[in-house]
PDB file of C-alpha atoms and ligand atoms in Angstrom:
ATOM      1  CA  UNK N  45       0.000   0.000   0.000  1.00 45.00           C
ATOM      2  CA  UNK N  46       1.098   3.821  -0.624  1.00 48.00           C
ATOM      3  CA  UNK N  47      -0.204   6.560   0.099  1.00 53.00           C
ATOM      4  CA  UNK N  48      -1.252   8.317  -3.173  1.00 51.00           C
ATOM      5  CA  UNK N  49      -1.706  12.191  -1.963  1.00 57.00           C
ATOM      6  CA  UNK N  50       0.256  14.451  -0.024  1.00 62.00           C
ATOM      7  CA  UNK N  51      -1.078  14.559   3.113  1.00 81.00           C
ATOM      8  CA  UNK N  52       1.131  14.702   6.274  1.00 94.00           C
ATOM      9  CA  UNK N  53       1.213  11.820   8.928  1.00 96.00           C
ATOM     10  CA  UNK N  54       3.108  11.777  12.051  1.00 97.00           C
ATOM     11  CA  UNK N  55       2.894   8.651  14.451  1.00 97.00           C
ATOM     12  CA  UNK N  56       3.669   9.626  18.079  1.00 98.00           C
ATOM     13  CA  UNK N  57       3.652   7.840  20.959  1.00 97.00           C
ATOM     14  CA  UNK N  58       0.097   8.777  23.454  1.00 96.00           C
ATOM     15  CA  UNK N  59       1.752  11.238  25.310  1.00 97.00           C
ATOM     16  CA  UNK N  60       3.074  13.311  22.875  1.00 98.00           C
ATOM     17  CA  UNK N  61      -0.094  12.961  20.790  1.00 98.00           C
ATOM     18  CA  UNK N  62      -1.445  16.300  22.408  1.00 98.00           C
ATOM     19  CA  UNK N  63       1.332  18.666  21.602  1.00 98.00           C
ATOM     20  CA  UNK N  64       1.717  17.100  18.449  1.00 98.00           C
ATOM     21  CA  UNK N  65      -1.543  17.492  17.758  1.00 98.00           C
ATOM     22  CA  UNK N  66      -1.524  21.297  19.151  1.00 98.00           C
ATOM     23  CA  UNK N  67       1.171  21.944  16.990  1.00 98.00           C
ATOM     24  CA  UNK N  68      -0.482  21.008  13.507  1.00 98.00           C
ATOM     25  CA  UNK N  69      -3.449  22.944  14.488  1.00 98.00           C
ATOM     26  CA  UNK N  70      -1.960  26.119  15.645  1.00 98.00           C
ATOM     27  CA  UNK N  71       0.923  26.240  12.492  1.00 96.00           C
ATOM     28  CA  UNK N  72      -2.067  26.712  10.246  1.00 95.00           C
ATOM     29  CA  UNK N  73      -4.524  29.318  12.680  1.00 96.00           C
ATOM     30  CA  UNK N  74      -4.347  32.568  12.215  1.00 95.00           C
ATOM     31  CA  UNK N  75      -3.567  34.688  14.719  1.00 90.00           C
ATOM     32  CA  UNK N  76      -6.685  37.002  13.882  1.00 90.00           C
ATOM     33  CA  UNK N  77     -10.265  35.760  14.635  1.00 93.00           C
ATOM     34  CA  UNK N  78      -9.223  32.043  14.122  1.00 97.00           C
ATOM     35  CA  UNK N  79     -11.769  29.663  13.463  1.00 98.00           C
ATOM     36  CA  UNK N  80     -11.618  26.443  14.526  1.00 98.00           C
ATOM     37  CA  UNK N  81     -13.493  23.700  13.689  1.00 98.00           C
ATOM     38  CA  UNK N  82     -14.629  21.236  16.782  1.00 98.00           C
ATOM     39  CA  UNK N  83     -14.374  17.525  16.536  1.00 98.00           C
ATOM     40  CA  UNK N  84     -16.179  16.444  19.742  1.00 98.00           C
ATOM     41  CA  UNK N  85     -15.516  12.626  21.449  1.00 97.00           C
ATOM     42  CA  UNK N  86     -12.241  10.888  22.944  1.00 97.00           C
ATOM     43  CA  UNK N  87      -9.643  11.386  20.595  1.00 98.00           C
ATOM     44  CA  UNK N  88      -8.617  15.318  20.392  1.00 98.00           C
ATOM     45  CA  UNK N  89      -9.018  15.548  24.197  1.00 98.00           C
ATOM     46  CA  UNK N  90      -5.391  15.549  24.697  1.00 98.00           C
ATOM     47  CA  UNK N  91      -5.089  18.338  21.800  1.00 98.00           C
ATOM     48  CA  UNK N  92      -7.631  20.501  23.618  1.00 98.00           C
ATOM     49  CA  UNK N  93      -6.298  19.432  27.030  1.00 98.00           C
ATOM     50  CA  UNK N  94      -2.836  20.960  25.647  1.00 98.00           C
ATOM     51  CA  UNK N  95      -4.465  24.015  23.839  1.00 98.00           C
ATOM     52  CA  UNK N  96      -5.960  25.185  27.450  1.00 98.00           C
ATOM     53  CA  UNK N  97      -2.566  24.500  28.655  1.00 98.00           C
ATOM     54  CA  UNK N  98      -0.948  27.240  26.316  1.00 98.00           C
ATOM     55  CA  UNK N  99      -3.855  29.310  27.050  1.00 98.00           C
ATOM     56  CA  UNK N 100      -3.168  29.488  30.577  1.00 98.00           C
ATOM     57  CA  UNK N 101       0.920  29.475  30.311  1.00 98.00           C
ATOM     58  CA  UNK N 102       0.176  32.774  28.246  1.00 98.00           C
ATOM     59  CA  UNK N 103       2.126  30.904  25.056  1.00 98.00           C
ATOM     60  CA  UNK N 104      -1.314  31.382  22.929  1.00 97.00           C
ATOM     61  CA  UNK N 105      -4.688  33.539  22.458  1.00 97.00           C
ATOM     62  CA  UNK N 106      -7.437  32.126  21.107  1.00 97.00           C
ATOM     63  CA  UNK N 107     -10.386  34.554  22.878  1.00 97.00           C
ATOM     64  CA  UNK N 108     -11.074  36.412  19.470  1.00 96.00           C
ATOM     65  CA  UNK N 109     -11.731  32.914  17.710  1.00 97.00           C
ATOM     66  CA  UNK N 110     -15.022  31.450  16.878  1.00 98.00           C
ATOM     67  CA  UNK N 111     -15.503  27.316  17.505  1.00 98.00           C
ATOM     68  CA  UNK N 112     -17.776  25.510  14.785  1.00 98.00           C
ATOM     69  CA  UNK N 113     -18.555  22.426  15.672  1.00 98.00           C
ATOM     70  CA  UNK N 114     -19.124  19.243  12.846  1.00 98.00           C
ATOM     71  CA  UNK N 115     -21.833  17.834  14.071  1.00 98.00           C
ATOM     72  CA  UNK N 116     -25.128  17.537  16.986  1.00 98.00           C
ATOM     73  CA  UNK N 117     -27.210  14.627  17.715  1.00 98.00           C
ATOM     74  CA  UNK N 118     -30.664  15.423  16.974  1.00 98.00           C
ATOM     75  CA  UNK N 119     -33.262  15.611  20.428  1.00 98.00           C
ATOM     76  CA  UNK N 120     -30.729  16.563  22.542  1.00 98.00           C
ATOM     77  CA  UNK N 121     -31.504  20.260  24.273  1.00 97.00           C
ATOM     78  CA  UNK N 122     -27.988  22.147  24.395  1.00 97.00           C
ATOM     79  CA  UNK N 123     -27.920  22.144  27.866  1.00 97.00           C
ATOM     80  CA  UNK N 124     -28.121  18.697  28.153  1.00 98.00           C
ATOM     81  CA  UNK N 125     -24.433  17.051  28.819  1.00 97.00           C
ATOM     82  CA  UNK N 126     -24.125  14.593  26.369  1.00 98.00           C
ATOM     83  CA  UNK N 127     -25.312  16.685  23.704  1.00 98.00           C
ATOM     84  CA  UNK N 128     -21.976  17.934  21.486  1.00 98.00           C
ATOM     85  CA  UNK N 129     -22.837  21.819  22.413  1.00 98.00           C
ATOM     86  CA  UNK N 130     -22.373  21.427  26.418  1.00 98.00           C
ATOM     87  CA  UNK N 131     -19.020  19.190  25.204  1.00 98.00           C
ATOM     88  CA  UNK N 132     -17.931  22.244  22.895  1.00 98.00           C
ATOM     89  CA  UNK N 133     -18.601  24.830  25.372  1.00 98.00           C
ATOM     90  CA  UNK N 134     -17.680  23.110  28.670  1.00 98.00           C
ATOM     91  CA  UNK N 135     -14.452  21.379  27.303  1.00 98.00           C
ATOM     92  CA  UNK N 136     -12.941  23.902  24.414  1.00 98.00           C
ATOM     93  CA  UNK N 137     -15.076  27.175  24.845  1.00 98.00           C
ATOM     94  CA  UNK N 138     -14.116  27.938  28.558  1.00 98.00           C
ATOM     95  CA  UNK N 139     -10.631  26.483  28.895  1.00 98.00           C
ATOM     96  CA  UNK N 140      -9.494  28.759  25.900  1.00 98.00           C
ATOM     97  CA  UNK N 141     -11.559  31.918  26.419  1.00 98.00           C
ATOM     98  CA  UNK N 142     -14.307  31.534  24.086  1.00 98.00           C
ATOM     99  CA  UNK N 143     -16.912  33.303  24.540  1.00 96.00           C
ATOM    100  CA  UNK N 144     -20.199  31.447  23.679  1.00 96.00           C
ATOM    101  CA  UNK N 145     -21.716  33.872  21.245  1.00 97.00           C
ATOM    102  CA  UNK N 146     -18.506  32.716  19.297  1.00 98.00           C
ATOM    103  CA  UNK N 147     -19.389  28.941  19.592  1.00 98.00           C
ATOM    104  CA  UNK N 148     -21.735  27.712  16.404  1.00 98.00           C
ATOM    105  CA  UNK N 149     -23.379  24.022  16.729  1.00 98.00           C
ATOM    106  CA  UNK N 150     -26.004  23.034  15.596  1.00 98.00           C
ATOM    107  CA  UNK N 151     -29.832  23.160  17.366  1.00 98.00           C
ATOM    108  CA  UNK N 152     -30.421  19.174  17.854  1.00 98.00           C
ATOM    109  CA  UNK N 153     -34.059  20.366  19.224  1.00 98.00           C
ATOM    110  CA  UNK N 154     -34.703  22.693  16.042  1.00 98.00           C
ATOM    111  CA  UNK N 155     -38.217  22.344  15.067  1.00 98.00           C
ATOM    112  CA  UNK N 156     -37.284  21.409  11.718  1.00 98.00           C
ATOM    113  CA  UNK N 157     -33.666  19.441  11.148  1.00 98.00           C
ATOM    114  CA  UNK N 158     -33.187  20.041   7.834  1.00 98.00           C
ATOM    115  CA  UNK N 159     -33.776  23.684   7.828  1.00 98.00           C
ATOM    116  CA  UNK N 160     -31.255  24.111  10.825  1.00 98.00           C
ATOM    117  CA  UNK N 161     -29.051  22.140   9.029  1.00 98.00           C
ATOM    118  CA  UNK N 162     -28.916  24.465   6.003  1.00 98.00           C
ATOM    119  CA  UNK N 163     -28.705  27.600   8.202  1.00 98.00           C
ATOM    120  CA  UNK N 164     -25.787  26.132   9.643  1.00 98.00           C
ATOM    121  CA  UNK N 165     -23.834  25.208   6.218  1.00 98.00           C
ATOM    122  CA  UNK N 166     -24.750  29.327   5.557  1.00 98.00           C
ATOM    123  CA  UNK N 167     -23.544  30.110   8.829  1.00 98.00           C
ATOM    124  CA  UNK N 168     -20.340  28.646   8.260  1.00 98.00           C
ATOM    125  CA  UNK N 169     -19.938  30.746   5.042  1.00 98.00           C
ATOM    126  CA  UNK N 170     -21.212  34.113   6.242  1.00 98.00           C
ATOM    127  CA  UNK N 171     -18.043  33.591   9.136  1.00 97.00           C
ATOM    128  CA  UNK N 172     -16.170  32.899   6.102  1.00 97.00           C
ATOM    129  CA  UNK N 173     -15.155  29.120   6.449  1.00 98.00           C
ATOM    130  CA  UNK N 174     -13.311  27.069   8.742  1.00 98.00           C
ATOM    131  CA  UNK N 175      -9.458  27.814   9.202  1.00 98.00           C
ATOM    132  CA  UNK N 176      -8.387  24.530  10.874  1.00 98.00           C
ATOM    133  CA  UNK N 177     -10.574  22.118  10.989  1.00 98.00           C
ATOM    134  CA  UNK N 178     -10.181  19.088  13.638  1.00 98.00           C
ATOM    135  CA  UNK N 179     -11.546  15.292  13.031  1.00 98.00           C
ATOM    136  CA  UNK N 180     -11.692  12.308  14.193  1.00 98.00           C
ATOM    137  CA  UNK N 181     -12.563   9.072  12.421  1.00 98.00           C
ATOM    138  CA  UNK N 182     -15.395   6.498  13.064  1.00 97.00           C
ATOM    139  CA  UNK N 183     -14.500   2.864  13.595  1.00 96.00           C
ATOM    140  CA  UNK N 184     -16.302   2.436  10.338  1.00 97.00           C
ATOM    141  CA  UNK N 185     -14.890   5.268   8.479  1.00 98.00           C
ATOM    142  CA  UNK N 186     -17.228   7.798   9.130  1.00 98.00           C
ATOM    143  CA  UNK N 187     -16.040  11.527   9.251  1.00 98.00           C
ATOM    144  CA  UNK N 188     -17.851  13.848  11.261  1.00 98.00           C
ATOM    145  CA  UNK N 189     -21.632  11.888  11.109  1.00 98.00           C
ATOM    146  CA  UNK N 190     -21.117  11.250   7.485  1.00 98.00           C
ATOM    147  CA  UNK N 191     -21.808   7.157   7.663  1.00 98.00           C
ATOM    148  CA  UNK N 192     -20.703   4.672   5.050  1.00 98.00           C
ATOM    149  CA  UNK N 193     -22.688   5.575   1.777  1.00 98.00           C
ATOM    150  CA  UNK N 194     -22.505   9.238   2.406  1.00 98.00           C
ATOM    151  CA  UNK N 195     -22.291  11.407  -1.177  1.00 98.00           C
ATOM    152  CA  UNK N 196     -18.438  12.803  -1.169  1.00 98.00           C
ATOM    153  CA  UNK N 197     -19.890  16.311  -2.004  1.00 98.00           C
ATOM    154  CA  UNK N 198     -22.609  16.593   0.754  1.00 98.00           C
ATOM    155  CA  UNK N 199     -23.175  19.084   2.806  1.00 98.00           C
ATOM    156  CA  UNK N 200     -24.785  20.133   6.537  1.00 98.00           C
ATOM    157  CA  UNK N 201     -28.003  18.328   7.022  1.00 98.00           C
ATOM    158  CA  UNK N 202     -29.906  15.459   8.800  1.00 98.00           C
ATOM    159  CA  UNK N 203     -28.685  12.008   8.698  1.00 98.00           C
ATOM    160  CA  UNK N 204     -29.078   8.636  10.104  1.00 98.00           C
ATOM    161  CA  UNK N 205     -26.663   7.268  12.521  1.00 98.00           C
ATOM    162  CA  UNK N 206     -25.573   3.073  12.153  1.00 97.00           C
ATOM    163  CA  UNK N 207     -25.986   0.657  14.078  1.00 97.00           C
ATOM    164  CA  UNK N 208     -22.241   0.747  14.715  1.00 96.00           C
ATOM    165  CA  UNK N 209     -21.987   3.982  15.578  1.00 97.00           C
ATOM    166  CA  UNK N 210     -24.301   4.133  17.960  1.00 98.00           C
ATOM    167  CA  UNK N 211     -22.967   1.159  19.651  1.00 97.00           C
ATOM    168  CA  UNK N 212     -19.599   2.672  19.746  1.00 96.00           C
ATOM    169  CA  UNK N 213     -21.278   6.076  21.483  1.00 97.00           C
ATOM    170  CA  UNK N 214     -23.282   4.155  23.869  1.00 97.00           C
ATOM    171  CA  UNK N 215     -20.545   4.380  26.120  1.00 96.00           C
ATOM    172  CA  UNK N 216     -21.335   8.420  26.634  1.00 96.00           C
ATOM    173  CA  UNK N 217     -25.013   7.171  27.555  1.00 97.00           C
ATOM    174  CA  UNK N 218     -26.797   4.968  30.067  1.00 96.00           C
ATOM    175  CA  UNK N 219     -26.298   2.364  27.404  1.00 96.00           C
ATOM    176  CA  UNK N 220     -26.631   1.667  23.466  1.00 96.00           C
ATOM    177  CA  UNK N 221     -30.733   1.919  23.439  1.00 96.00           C
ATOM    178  CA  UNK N 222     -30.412   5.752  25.120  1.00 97.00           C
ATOM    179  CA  UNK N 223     -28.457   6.970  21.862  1.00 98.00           C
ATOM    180  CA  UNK N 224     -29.871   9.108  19.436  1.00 98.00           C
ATOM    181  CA  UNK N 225     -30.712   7.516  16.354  1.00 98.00           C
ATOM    182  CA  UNK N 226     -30.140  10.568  14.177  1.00 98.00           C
ATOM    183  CA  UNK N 227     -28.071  13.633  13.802  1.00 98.00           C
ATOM    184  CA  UNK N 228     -27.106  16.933  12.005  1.00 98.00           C
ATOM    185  CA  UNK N 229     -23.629  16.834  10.756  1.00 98.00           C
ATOM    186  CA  UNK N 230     -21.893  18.691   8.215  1.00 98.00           C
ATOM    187  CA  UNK N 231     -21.349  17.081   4.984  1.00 98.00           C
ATOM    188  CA  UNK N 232     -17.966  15.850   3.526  1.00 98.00           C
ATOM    189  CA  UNK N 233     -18.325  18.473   0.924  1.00 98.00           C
ATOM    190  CA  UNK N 234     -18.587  20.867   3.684  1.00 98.00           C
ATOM    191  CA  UNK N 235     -15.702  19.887   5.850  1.00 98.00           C
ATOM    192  CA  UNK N 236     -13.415  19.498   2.724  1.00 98.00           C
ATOM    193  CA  UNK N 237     -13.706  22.936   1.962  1.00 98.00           C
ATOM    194  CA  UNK N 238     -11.952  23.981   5.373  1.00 98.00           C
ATOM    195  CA  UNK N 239      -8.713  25.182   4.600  1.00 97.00           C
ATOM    196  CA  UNK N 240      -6.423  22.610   6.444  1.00 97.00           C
ATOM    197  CA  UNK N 241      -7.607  19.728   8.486  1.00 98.00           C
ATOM    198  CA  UNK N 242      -5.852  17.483  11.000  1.00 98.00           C
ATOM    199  CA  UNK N 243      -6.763  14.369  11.180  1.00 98.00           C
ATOM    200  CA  UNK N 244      -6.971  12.465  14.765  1.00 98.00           C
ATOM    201  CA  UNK N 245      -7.019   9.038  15.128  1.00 98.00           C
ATOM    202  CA  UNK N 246      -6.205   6.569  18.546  1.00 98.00           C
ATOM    203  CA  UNK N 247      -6.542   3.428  19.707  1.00 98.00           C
ATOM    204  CA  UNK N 248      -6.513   0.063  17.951  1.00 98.00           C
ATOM    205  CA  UNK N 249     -10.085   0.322  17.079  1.00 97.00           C
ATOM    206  CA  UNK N 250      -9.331   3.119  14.701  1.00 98.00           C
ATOM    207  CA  UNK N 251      -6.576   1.142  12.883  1.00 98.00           C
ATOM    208  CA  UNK N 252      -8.390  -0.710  10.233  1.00 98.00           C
ATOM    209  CA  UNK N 253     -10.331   2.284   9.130  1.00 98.00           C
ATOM    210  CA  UNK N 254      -7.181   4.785   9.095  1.00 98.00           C
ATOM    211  CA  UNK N 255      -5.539   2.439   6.566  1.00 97.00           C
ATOM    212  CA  UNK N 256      -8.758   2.229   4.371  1.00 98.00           C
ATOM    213  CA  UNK N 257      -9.160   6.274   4.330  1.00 98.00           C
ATOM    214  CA  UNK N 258      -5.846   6.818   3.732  1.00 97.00           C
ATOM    215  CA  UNK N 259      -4.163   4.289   1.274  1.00 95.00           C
ATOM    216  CA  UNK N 260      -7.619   2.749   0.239  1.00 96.00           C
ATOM    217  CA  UNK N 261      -9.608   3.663  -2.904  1.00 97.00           C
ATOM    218  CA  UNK N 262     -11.766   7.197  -2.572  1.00 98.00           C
ATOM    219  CA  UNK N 263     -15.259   6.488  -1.987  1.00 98.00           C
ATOM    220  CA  UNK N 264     -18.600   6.478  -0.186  1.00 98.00           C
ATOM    221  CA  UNK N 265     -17.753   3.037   1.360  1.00 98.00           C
ATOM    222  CA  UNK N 266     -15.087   5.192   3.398  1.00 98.00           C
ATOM    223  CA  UNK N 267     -16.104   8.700   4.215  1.00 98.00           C
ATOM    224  CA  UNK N 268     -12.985   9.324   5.789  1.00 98.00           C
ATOM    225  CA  UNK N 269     -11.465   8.818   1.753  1.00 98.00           C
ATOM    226  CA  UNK N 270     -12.530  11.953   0.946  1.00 98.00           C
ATOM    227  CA  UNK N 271      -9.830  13.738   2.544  1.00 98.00           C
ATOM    228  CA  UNK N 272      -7.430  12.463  -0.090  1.00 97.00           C
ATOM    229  CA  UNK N 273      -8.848  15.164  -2.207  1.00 97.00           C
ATOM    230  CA  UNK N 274      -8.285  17.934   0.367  1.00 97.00           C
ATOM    231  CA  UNK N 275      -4.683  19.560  -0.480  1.00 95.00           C
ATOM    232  CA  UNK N 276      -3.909  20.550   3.342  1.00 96.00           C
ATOM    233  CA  UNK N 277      -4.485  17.586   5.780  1.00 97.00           C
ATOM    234  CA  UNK N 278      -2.123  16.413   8.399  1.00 98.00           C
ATOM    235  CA  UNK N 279      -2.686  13.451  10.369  1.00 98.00           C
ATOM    236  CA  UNK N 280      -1.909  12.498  13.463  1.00 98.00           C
ATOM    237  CA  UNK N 281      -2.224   9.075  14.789  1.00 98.00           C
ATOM    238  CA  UNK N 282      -0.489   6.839  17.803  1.00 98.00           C
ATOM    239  CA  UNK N 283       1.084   3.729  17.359  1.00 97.00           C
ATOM    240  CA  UNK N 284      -1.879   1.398  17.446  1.00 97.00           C
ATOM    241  CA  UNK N 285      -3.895   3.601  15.218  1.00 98.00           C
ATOM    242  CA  UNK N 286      -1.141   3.508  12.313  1.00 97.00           C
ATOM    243  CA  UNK N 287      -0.854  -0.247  12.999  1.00 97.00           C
ATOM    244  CA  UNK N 288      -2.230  -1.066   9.761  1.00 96.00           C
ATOM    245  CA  UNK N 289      -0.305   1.455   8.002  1.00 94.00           C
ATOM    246  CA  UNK N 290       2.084   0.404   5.321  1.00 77.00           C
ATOM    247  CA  UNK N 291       3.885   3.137   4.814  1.00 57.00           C
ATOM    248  CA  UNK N 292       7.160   4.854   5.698  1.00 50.00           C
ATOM    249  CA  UNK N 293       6.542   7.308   8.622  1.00 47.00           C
ATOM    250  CA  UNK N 294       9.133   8.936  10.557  1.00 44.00           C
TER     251      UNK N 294
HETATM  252  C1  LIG Y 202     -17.427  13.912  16.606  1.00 88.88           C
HETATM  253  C2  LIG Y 202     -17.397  13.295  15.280  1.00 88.88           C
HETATM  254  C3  LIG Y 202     -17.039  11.851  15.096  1.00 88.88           C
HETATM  255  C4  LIG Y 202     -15.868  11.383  15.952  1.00 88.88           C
HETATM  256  C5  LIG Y 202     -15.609   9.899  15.734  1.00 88.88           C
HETATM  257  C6  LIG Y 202     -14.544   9.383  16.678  1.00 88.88           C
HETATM  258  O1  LIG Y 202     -17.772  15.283  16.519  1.00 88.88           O
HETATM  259  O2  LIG Y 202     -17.679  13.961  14.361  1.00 88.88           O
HETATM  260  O3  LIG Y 202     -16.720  11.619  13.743  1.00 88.88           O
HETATM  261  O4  LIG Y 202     -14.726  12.122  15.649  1.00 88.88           O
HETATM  262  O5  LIG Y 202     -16.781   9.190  15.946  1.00 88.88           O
HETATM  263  O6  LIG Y 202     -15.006   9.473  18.002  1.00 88.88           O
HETATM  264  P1  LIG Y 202     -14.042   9.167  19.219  1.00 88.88           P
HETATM  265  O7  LIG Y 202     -12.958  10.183  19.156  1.00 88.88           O
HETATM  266  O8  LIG Y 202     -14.879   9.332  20.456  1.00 88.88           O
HETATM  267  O9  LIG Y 202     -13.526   7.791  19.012  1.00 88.88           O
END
């Protein structure tokens, strides 16, 4: 296998996958009114563990930068602390000084999904687009909620979770019947046309899919693929995420 596209990959060993991590995302932020886009769940918590760190050493400033986050489940209130908005605000917002007028996710309780969901893709233009933008990657391949079968040029609106991935989340809820069967997300049209991405990815679970998004054919079969096309993504994985990876790191 070879990787057919430019993208940058660095394997690092768990602790250094935060300042790693921190490092991709802040050599591509402005230093202006940065916005970042939010990947919520387990793997960036190190990177924004490490970003709050700088913040409060006085090595960065983020407080003029907006958050955007990829994606909400749908019938969760904002308040409510599983929902992706109370993880945004509570665990990024506040640790780096961003206020929440600054913070965009979308409504999971809007009246009508899909109309939220294309008031968010407009939102995200009219702040003109997403500087950095920070993912994570499904055991099956999903990016953001974009699930397997997802059109490569989509973009923000209602979707149906799997099966998988709503086992896989069950561990943020009483258990796998209390999750959500449905979300908004942005599409992979969407969150390709953020000007850099970095690409998380731990754990042994991730392995499989990592190799099949980047060294596997493009397609709908792996949303994750898509980022081949994207000119500007670095990835970042640890040692038993790039297990299955074939290819000459340093
Ligand atoms: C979260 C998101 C998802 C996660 C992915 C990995 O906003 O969009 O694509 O990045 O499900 O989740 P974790 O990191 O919890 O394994």
């Amino acid at each position: 296998m070879t990787m057919s596209y430019t993208a940058r990959l660095l394997v690092v060993d768990d602790e250094e996958f935060g300042g790693a991590a921190a490092d991709a995302v802040l050599d591509r932020l402005p230093e202006r009114s940065p916005r970042l886009g939010i990947a919520t769940g387990d793997t960036p918590m190190p990177l924004y563990v490490e970003l709050a760190r700088r913040v409060r050493a006085g090595e960065i400033d983020v407080s003029s930068g907006f958050l955007i986050a990829l994606d909400e489940y749908i019938g969760l209130d904002c308040q409510d602390p599983r929902s992706y908005a109370a993880y945004v605000r509570t665990r990024v917002g506040a640790p780096l000084g961003i206020p929440a007028h600054n913070i965009l996710v979308p409504d999971g309780l809007a009246a009508d999904p899909d109309v939220e969901a294309a008031a968010f893709e407009r939102r995200i233009d009219d702040l003109g687009g997403v500087d950095v933008q920070i993912a994570g990657i499904g055991s099956n391949g999903h990016l953001a909620f974009n699930e397997p079968g997802s059109p490569l040029e989509s973009t923000t609106r209602a979707v149906a979770l799997s099966e998988q991935t709503r086992a896989d989340n069950a561990r943020f809820f009483a258990g796998c019947s209390d999750v959500p069967h449905r979300a908004i997300t942005q599409g992979l049209g969407t969150i390709c046309r953020a000007r850099s991405v970095v690409l998380l990815a731990r754990g042994a679970t991730k392995a499989a899919a990592l190799a099949a998004a980047l060294t596997g054919p493009v397609g709908t079969e792996v949303p994750a693929s898509v980022l081949q096309r994207h000119p500007a993504v670095t990835v970042i994985a640890d040692r038993s995420a790039a297990a299955d990876l074939s290819i000459r790191h340093h």
